[in-house]
CSV table of C-alpha atoms and ligand atoms in Angstrom, one decimal:
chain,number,residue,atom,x,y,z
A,1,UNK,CA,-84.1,78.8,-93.1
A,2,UNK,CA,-86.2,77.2,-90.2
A,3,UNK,CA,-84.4,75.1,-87.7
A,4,UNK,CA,-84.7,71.6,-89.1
A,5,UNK,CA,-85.8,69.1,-86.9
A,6,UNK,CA,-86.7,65.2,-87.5
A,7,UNK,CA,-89.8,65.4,-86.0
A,8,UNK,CA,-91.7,69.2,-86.1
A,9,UNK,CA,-94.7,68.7,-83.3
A,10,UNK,CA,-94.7,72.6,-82.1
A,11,UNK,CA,-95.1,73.7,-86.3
A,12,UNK,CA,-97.8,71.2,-85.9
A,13,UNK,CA,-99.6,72.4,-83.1
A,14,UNK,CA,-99.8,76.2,-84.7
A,15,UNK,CA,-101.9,75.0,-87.5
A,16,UNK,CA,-104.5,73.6,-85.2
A,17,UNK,CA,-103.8,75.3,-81.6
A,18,UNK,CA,-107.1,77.1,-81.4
A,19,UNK,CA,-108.9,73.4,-81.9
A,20,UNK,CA,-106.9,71.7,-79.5
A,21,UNK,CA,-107.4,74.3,-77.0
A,22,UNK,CA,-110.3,74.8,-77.2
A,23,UNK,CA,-111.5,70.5,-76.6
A,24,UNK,CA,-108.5,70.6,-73.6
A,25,UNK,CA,-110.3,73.6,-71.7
A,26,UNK,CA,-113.5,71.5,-72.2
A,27,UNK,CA,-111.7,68.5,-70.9
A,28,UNK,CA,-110.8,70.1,-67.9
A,29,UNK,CA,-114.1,72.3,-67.0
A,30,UNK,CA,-115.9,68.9,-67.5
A,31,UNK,CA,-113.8,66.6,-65.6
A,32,UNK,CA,-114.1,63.7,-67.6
A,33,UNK,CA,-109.9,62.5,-67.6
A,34,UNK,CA,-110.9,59.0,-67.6
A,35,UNK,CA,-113.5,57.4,-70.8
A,36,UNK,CA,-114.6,60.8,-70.8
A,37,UNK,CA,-117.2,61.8,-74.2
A,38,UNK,CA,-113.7,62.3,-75.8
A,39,UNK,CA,-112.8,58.8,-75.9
A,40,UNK,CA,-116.0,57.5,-76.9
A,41,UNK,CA,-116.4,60.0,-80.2
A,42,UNK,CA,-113.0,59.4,-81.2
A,43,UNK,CA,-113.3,55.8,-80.9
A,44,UNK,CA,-116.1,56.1,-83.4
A,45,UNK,CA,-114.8,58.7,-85.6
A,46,UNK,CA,-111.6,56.2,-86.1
A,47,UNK,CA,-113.7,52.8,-86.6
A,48,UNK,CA,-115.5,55.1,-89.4
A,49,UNK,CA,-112.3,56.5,-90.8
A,50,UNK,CA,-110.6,53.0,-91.2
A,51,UNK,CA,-113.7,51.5,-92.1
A,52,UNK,CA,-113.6,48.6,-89.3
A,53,UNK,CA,-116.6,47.8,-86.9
A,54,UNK,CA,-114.7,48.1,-83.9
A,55,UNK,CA,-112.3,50.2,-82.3
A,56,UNK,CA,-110.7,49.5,-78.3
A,57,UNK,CA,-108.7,52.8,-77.4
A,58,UNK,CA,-105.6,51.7,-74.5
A,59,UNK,CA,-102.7,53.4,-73.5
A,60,UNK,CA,-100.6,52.8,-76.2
A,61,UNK,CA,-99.3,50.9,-78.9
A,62,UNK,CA,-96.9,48.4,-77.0
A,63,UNK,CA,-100.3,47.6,-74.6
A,64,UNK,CA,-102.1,47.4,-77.6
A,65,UNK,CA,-100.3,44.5,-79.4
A,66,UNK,CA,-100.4,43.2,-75.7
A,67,UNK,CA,-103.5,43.2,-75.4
A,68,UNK,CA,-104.6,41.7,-79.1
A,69,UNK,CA,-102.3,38.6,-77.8
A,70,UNK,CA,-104.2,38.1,-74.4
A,71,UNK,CA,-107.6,38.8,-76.9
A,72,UNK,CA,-106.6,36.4,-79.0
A,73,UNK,CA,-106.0,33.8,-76.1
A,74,UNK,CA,-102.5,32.9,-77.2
A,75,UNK,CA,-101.2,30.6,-74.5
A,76,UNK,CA,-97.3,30.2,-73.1
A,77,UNK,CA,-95.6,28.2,-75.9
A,78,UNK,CA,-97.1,29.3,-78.9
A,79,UNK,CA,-95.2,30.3,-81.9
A,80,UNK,CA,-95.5,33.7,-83.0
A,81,UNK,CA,-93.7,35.1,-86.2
A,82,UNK,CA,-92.8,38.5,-86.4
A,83,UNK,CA,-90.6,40.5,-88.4
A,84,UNK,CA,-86.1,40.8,-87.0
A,85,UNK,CA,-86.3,44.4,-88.4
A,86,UNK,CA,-88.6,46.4,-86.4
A,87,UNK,CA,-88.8,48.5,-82.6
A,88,UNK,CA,-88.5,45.9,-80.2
A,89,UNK,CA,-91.6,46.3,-78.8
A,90,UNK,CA,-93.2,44.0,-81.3
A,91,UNK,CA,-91.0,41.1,-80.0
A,92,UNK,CA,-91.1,42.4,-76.1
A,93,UNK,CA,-94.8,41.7,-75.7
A,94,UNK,CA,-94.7,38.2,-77.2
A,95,UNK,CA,-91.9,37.5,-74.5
A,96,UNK,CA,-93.5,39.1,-71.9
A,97,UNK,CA,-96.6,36.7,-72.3
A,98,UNK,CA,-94.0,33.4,-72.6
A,99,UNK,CA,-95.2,33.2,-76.0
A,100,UNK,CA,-92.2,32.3,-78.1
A,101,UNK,CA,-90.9,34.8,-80.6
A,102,UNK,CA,-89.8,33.8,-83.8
A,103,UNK,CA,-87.9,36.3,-85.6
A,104,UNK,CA,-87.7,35.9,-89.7
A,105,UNK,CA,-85.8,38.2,-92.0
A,106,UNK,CA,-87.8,40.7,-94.1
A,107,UNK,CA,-88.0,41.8,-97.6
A,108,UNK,CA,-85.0,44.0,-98.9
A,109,UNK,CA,-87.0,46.5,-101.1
A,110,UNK,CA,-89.7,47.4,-98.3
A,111,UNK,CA,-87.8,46.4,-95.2
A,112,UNK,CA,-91.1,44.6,-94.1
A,113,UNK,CA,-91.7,40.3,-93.1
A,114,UNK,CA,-90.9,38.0,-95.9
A,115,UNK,CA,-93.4,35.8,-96.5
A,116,UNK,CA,-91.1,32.8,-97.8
A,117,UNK,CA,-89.4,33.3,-94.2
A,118,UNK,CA,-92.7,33.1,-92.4
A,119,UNK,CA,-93.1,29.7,-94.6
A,120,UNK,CA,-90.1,28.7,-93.1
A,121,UNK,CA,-90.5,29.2,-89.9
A,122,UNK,CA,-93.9,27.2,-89.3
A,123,UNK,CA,-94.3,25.0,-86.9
A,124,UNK,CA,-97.4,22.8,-85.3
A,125,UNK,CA,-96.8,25.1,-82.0
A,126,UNK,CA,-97.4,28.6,-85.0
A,127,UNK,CA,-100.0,30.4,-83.8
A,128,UNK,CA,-100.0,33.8,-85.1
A,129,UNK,CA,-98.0,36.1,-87.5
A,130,UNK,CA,-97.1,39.6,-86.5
A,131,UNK,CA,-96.4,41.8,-89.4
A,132,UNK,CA,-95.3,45.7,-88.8
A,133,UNK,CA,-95.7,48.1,-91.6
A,134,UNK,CA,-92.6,49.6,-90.8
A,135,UNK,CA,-91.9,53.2,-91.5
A,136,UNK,CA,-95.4,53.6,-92.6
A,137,UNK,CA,-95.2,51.1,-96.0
A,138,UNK,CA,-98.1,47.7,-95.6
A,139,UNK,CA,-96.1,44.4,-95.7
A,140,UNK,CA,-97.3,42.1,-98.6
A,141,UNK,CA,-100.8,41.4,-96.9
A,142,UNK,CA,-102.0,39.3,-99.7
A,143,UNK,CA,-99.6,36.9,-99.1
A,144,UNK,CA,-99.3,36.7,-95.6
A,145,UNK,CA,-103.3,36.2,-95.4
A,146,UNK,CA,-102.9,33.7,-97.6
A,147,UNK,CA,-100.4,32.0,-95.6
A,148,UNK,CA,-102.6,32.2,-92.8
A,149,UNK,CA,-105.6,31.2,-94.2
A,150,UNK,CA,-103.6,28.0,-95.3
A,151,UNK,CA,-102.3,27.2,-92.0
A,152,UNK,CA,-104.6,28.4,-89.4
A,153,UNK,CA,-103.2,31.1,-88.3
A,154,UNK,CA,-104.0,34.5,-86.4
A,155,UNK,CA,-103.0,37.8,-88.2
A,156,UNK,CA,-101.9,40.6,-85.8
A,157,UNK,CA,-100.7,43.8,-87.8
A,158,UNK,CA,-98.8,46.0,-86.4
A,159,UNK,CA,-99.7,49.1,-87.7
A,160,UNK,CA,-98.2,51.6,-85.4
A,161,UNK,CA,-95.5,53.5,-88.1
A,162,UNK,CA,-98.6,53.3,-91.2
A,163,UNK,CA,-102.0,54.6,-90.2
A,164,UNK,CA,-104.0,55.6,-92.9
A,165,UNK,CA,-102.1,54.1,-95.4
A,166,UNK,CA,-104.3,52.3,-98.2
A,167,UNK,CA,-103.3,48.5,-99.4
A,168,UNK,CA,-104.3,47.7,-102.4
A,169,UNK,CA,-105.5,43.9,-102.4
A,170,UNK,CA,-105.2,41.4,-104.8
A,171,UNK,CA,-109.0,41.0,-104.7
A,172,UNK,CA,-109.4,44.6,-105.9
A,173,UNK,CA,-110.5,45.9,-102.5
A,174,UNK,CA,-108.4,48.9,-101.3
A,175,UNK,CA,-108.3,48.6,-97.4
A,176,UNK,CA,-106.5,50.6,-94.4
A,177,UNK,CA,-103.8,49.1,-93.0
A,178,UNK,CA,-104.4,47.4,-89.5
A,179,UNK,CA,-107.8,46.5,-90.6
A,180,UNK,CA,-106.6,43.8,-92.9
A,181,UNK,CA,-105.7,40.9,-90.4
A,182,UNK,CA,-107.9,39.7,-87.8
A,183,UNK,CA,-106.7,42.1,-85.6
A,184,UNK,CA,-104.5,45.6,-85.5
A,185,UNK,CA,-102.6,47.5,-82.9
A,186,UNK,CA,-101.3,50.8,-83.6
A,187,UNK,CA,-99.7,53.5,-81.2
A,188,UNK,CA,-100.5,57.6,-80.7
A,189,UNK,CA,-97.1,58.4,-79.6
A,190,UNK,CA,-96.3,61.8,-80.5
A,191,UNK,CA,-94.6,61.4,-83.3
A,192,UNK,CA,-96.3,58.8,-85.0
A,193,UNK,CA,-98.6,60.0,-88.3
A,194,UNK,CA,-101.0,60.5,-85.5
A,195,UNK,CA,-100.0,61.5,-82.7
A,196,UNK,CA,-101.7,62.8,-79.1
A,197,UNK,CA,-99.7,64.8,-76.7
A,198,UNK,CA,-98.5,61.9,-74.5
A,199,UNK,CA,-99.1,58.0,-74.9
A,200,UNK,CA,-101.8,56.3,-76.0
A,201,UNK,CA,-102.9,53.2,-78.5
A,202,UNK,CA,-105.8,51.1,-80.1
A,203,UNK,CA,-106.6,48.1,-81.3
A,204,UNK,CA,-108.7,47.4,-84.4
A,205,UNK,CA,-111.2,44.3,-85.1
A,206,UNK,CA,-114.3,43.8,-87.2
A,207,UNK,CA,-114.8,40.7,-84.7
A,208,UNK,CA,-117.2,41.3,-82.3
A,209,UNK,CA,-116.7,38.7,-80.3
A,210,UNK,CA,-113.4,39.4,-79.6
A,211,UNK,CA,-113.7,43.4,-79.6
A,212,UNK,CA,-115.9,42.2,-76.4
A,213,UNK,CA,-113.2,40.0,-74.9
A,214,UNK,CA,-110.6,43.0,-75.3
A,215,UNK,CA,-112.9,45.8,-74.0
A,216,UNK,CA,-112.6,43.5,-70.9
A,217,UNK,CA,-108.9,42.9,-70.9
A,218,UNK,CA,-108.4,46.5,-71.2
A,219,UNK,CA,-110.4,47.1,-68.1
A,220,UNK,CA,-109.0,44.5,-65.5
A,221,UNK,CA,-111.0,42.1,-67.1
A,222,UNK,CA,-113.9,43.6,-65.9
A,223,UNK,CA,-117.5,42.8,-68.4
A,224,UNK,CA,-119.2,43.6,-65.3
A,225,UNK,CA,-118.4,46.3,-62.6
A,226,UNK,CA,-116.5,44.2,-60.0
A,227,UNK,CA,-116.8,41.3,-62.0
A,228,UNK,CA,-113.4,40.1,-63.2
A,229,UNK,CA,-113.7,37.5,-65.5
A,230,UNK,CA,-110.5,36.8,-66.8
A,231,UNK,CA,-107.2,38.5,-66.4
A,232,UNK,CA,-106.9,42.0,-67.3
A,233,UNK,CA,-104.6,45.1,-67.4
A,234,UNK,CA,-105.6,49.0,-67.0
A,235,UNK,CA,-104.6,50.1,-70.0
A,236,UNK,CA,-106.8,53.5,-71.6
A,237,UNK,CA,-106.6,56.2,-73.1
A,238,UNK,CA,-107.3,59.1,-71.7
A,239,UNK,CA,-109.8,61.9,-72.2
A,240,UNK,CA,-107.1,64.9,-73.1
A,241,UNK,CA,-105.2,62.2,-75.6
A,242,UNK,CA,-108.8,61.7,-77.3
A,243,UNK,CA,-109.2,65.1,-77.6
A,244,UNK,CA,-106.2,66.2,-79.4
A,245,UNK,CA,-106.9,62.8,-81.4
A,246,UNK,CA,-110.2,64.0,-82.4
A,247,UNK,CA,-108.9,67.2,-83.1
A,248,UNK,CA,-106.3,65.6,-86.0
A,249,UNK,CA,-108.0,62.3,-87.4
A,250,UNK,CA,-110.0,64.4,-89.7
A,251,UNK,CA,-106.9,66.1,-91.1
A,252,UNK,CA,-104.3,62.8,-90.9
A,253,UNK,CA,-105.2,62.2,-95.3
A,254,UNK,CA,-103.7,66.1,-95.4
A,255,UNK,CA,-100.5,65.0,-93.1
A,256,UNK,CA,-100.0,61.9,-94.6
A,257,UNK,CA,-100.1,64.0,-98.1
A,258,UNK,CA,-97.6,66.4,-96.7
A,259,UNK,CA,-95.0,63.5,-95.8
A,260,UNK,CA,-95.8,62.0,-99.4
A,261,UNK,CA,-94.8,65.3,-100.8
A,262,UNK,CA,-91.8,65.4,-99.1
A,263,UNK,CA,-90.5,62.1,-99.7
A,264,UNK,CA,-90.9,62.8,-103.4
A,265,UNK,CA,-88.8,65.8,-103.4
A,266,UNK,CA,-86.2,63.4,-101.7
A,267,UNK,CA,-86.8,61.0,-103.9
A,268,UNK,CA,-86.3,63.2,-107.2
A,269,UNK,CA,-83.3,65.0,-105.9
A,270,UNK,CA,-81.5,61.4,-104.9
A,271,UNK,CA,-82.4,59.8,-108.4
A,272,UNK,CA,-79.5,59.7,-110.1
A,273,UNK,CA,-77.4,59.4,-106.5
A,274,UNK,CA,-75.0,56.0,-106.9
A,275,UNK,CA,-74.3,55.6,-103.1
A,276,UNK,CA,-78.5,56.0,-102.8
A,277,UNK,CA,-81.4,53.9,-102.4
A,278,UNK,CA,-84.6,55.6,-102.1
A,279,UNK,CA,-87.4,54.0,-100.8
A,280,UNK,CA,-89.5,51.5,-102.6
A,281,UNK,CA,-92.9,51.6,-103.6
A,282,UNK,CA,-93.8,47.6,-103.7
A,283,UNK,CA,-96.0,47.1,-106.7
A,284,UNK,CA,-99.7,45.8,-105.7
A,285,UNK,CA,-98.9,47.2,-102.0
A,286,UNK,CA,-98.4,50.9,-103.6
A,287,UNK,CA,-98.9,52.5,-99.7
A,288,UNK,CA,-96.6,54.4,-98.3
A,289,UNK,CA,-97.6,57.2,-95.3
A,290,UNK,CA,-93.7,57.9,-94.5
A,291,UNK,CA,-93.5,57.2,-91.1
A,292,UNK,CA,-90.0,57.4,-91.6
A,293,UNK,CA,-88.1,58.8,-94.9
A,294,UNK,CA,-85.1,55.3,-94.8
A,295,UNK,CA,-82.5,55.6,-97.4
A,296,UNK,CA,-80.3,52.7,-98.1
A,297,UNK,CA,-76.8,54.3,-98.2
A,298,UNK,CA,-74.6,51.8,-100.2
A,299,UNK,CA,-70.8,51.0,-100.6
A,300,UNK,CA,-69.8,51.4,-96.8
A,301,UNK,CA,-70.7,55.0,-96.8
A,302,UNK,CA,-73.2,55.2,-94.0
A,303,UNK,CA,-71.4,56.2,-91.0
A,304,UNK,CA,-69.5,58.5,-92.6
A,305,UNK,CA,-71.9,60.4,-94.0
A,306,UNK,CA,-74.0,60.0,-90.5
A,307,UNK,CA,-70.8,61.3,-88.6
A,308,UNK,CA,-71.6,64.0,-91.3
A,309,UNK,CA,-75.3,65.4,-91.0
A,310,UNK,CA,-74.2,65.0,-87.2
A,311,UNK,CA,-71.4,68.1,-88.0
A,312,UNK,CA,-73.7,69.9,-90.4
A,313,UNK,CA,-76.8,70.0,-87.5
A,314,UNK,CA,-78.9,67.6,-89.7
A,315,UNK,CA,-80.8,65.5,-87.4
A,316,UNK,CA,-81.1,62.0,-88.8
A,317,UNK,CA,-82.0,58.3,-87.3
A,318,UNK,CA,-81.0,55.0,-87.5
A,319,UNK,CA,-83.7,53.0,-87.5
A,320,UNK,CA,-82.6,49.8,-86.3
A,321,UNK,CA,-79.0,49.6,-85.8
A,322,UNK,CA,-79.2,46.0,-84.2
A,323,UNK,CA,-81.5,42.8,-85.3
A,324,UNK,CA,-83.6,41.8,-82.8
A,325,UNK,CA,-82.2,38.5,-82.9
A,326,UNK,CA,-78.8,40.0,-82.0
A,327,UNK,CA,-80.6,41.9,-78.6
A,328,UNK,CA,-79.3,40.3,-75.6
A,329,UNK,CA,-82.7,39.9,-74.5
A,330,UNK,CA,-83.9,38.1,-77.6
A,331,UNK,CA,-81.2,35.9,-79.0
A,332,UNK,CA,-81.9,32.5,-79.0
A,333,UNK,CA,-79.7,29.0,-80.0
A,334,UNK,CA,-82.4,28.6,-82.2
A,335,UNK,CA,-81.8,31.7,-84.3
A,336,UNK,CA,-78.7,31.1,-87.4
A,337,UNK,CA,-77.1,34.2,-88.8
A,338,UNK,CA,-77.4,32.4,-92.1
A,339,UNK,CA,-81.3,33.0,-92.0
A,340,UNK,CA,-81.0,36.9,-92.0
A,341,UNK,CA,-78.6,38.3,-94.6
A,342,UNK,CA,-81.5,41.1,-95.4
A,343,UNK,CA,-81.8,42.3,-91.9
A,344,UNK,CA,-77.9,41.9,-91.6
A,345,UNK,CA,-77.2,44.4,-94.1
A,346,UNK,CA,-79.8,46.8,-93.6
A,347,UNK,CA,-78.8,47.5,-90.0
A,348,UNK,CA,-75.7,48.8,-91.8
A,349,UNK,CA,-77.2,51.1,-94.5
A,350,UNK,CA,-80.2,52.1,-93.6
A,351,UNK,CA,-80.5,56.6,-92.3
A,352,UNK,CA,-83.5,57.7,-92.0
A,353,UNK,CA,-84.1,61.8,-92.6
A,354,UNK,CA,-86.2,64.1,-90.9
A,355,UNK,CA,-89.6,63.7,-92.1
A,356,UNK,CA,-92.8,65.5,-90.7
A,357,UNK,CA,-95.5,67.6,-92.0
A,358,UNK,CA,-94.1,71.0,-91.4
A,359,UNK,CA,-90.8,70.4,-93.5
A,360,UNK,CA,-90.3,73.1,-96.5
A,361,UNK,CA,-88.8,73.1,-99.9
A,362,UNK,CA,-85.9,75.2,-98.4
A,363,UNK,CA,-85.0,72.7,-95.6
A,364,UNK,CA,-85.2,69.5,-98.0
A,365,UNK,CA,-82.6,71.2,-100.8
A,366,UNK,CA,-80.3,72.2,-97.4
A,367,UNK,CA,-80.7,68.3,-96.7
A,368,UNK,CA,-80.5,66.6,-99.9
A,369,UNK,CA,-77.6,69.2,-101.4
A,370,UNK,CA,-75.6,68.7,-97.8
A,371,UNK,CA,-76.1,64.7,-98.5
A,372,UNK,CA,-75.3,64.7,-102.4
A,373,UNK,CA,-72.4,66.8,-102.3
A,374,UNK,CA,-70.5,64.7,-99.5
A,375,UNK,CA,-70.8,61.3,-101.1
A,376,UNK,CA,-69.7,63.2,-104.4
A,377,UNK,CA,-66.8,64.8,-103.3
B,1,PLP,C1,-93.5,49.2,-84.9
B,1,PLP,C2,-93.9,49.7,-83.6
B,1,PLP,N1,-94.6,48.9,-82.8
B,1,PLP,C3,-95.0,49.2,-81.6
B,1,PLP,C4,-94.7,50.4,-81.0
B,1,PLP,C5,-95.1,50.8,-79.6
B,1,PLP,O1,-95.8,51.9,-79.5
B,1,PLP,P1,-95.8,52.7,-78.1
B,1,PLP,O2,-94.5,53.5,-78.1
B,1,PLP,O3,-97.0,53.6,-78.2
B,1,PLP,O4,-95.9,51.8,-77.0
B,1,PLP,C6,-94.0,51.3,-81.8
B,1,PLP,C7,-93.7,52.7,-81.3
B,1,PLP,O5,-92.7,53.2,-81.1
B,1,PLP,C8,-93.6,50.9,-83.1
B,1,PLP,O6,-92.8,51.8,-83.9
C-alpha cells in the first residue's frame, strides 16, 4: 500500500509535471514574475469557469477577504456576522480592519452559518454577513440572501475550502459557490481543491464598479501609476502561482470528482457505523467538493480513537478544536456560551480523514477497516 497522507500534492504533480514545467520554464525565460501573461489568462479562464464577470487575483485567501472588506468600504464599527466554526482567518481580517466580529453558531448537519443565528445577531451597526463554505459544502445561500436582501446587507462568501462546488438555488439557477453573494474571496493555498505551489488568492464580483475599486486596493490604491487614491495594500499573485493555476483549473471538475468518489467509499463503508456521522448532503444545497472528509464521532469516542490513527500512522485533522469565540484573541463579554451549543459540541466530535485526489481504494479500506474495527472492539 502507498504511504497515506492527508493531503497527496507530489501524486498530484506526476499527473500534470510535464504541463507545469513546461509554463514555469516559460515563466522564467520570459521574466514576467510580477502580472506577467500568466496572471492575466488565468484571471480570465477562472471568471469564465465560475461564470462571474470579474475576477481580482491577490496573494491569498486571508488578503482576499481583506481586501473585499476595504472594497466594500466597511468602516470601523460595523457589524459583521460570520460563522464561530471556521479558520480564524475569517474573523482575523474583520478585527484587523476594527470592524466588529460577530460570531454566530452554525448549522449541525453541514457545520456551516445558521441563518436563524444571523437573525439574531442584527443590529442597526450589521453591515455585512460572512459565510464560509467550510470543508468545501455551500452554506444555505438562499436564505442568507434573503436575509440580506431584507436588511441591507453585504454578502461576503468565503469560499476558500469549496471552489467549484455548484449550489443549487431556490430560483432553479445552479451557480458556483463564491459567485453567489456580492462578493467572494477564496484562497490557492496548496492544499486547497486548487491549489498553486505557494500562496495566492482572488476575489470574485460581477460588480464592476467595485471590481474597479479592488483592482486599486490590491495595487496600493493605485487607478493611476503614482496616483494613490485611496488606501491600498500589495497584495498579487504572482506569475509562477498563475501558471501552475492555469495548468489545473481546467481539470479542478476531475479533482473535485476524485474527492466525491472518495468520500462515497467512506461514506458506504461507515453506514451502518453507530459511533459515526458521515457528512451531510443538505437538501436544495446538494454541493459538496470535499475540502475536507469531517466525521462526527459520537458518544465521547473521538480522542480515543484520534490517540488511535495517531498509533496506526493514519494522518487525520481536527478541524477546529476551539470556537472562535473561545480564542483569546476573539472572546468578547458580548459573546454567551448559551448561544453556541452546535459549535460547542462539534469542536468535540468532529476528525477529519485524509482526503485528496490521489487516495486509492486500498488506502481508504486500511482507513475505514482501522476506524470500524476500533470503535467495535
Ligand atoms: C475558510 C478559510 N478562509 C480563509 C482562508 C485563508 O486563506 P490563505 O491561507 O490563503 O490566506 C482559509 C485557508 O486556510 C480558509 O480555510
Amino acid at each position: 500500500m502507498r504511504k497515506i497522507q492527508m493531503v497527496d500534492l507530489k501524486g498530484q504533480y506526476e499527473g500534470i509535471k510535464d504541463q507545469v514545467n513546461t509554463a514555469f520554464k516559460e515563466v522564467i525565460e520570459n521574466t514576467a514574475f510580477i502580472n506577467g501573461p500568466e496572471v492575466q489568462q488565468f484571471q480570465k479562464d477562472l471568471e469564465d469557469y465560475l461564470q462571474v464577470k470579474n475576477v481580482i487575483p491577490c496573494a491569498n485567501g486571508t488578503d482576499a477577504l481583506q481586501i473585499a472588506m476595504m472594497g466594500l468600504g466597511l468602516k470601523p464599527g460595523d457589524e459583521v456576522i460570520t460563522a464561530d466554526f471556521t479558520f480564524a482567518a475569517t474573523v482575523e481580517v474583520i478585527a484587523l480592519l476594527q470592524l466588529t466580529p460577530v460570531l454566530v453558531d452554525v448549522e449541525p448537519d453541514s457545520f456551516n452559518i445558521d441563518p436563524d443565528a444571523i437573525k439574531k445577531a442584527i443590529t442597526p451597526k450589521t453591515k455585512a454577513i460572512v459565510p464560509v463554505h467550510l470543508f468545501g459544502q455551500a452554506a444555505n445561500m438562499d436564505a442568507i440572501m434573503q436575509i440580506a436582501e431584507e436588511h441591507n446587507l453585504y454578502v461576503i462568501e468565503d469560499n476558500a475550502q469549496a471552489i467549484g462546488g455548484n449550489y443549487h438555488s431556490k430560483s432553479g439557477k445552479t451557480l458556483k459557490t463564491g459567485a453567489i453573494g456580492h462578493i467572494g474571496a477564496t484562497s490557492f493555498f496548496p492544499s486547497k481543491n486548487l491549489g498553486c505551489y505557494g500562496d495566492g488568492g482572488a476575489i470574485f464580483t460581477n460588480d464592476d464598479q467595485l471590481a474597479h475599486t479592488i483592482r486599486g486596493i490590491v495595487n496600493h490604491g493605485m487607478y493611476e501609476r503614482y496616483h494613490h487614491d485611496v488606501v491600498g495594500v500589495n497584495s498579487r499573485l504572482d506569475s509562477l502561482q498563475a501558471a501552475v493555476l492555469r495548468a489545473k483549473l481546467p481539470k479542478l471538475d476531475i479533482y473535485n470528482e476524485a474527492r466525491k468518489k472518495a468520500a462515497n467509499l467512506y461514506n458506504a463503508a461507515f453506514q451502518d457505523e453507530l459511533h459515526i456521522e458521515t457528512p451531510h448532503r443538505i437538501g436544495d444545497c446538494d454541493t459538496h467538493v470535499y475540502h475536507q472528509y469531517t466525521l462526527k464521532i459520537k458518544n465521547g469516542k473521538r480522542d480515543a480513537l484520534a490517540k488511535h490513527l495517531q498509533e496506526k500512522g493514519i494522518p487525520f485533522g481536527i478541524y477546529y478544536p476551539i470556537p472562535l469565540h473561545q480564542q483569546k484573541a476573539y472572546v468578547d463579554s458580548r459573546y454567551n456560551e448559551a448561544d453556541f451549543p452546535v459549535t460547542n459540541k462539534l469542536v468535540q466530535e468532529v476528525l477529519s480523514l485524509p482526503m485528496h485526489t490521489e487516495l486509492d481504494n486500498e488506502q481508504i479500506d486500511y482507513i475505514t477497516g482501522t476506524i470500524k474495527e476500533f470503535l467495535n472492539t
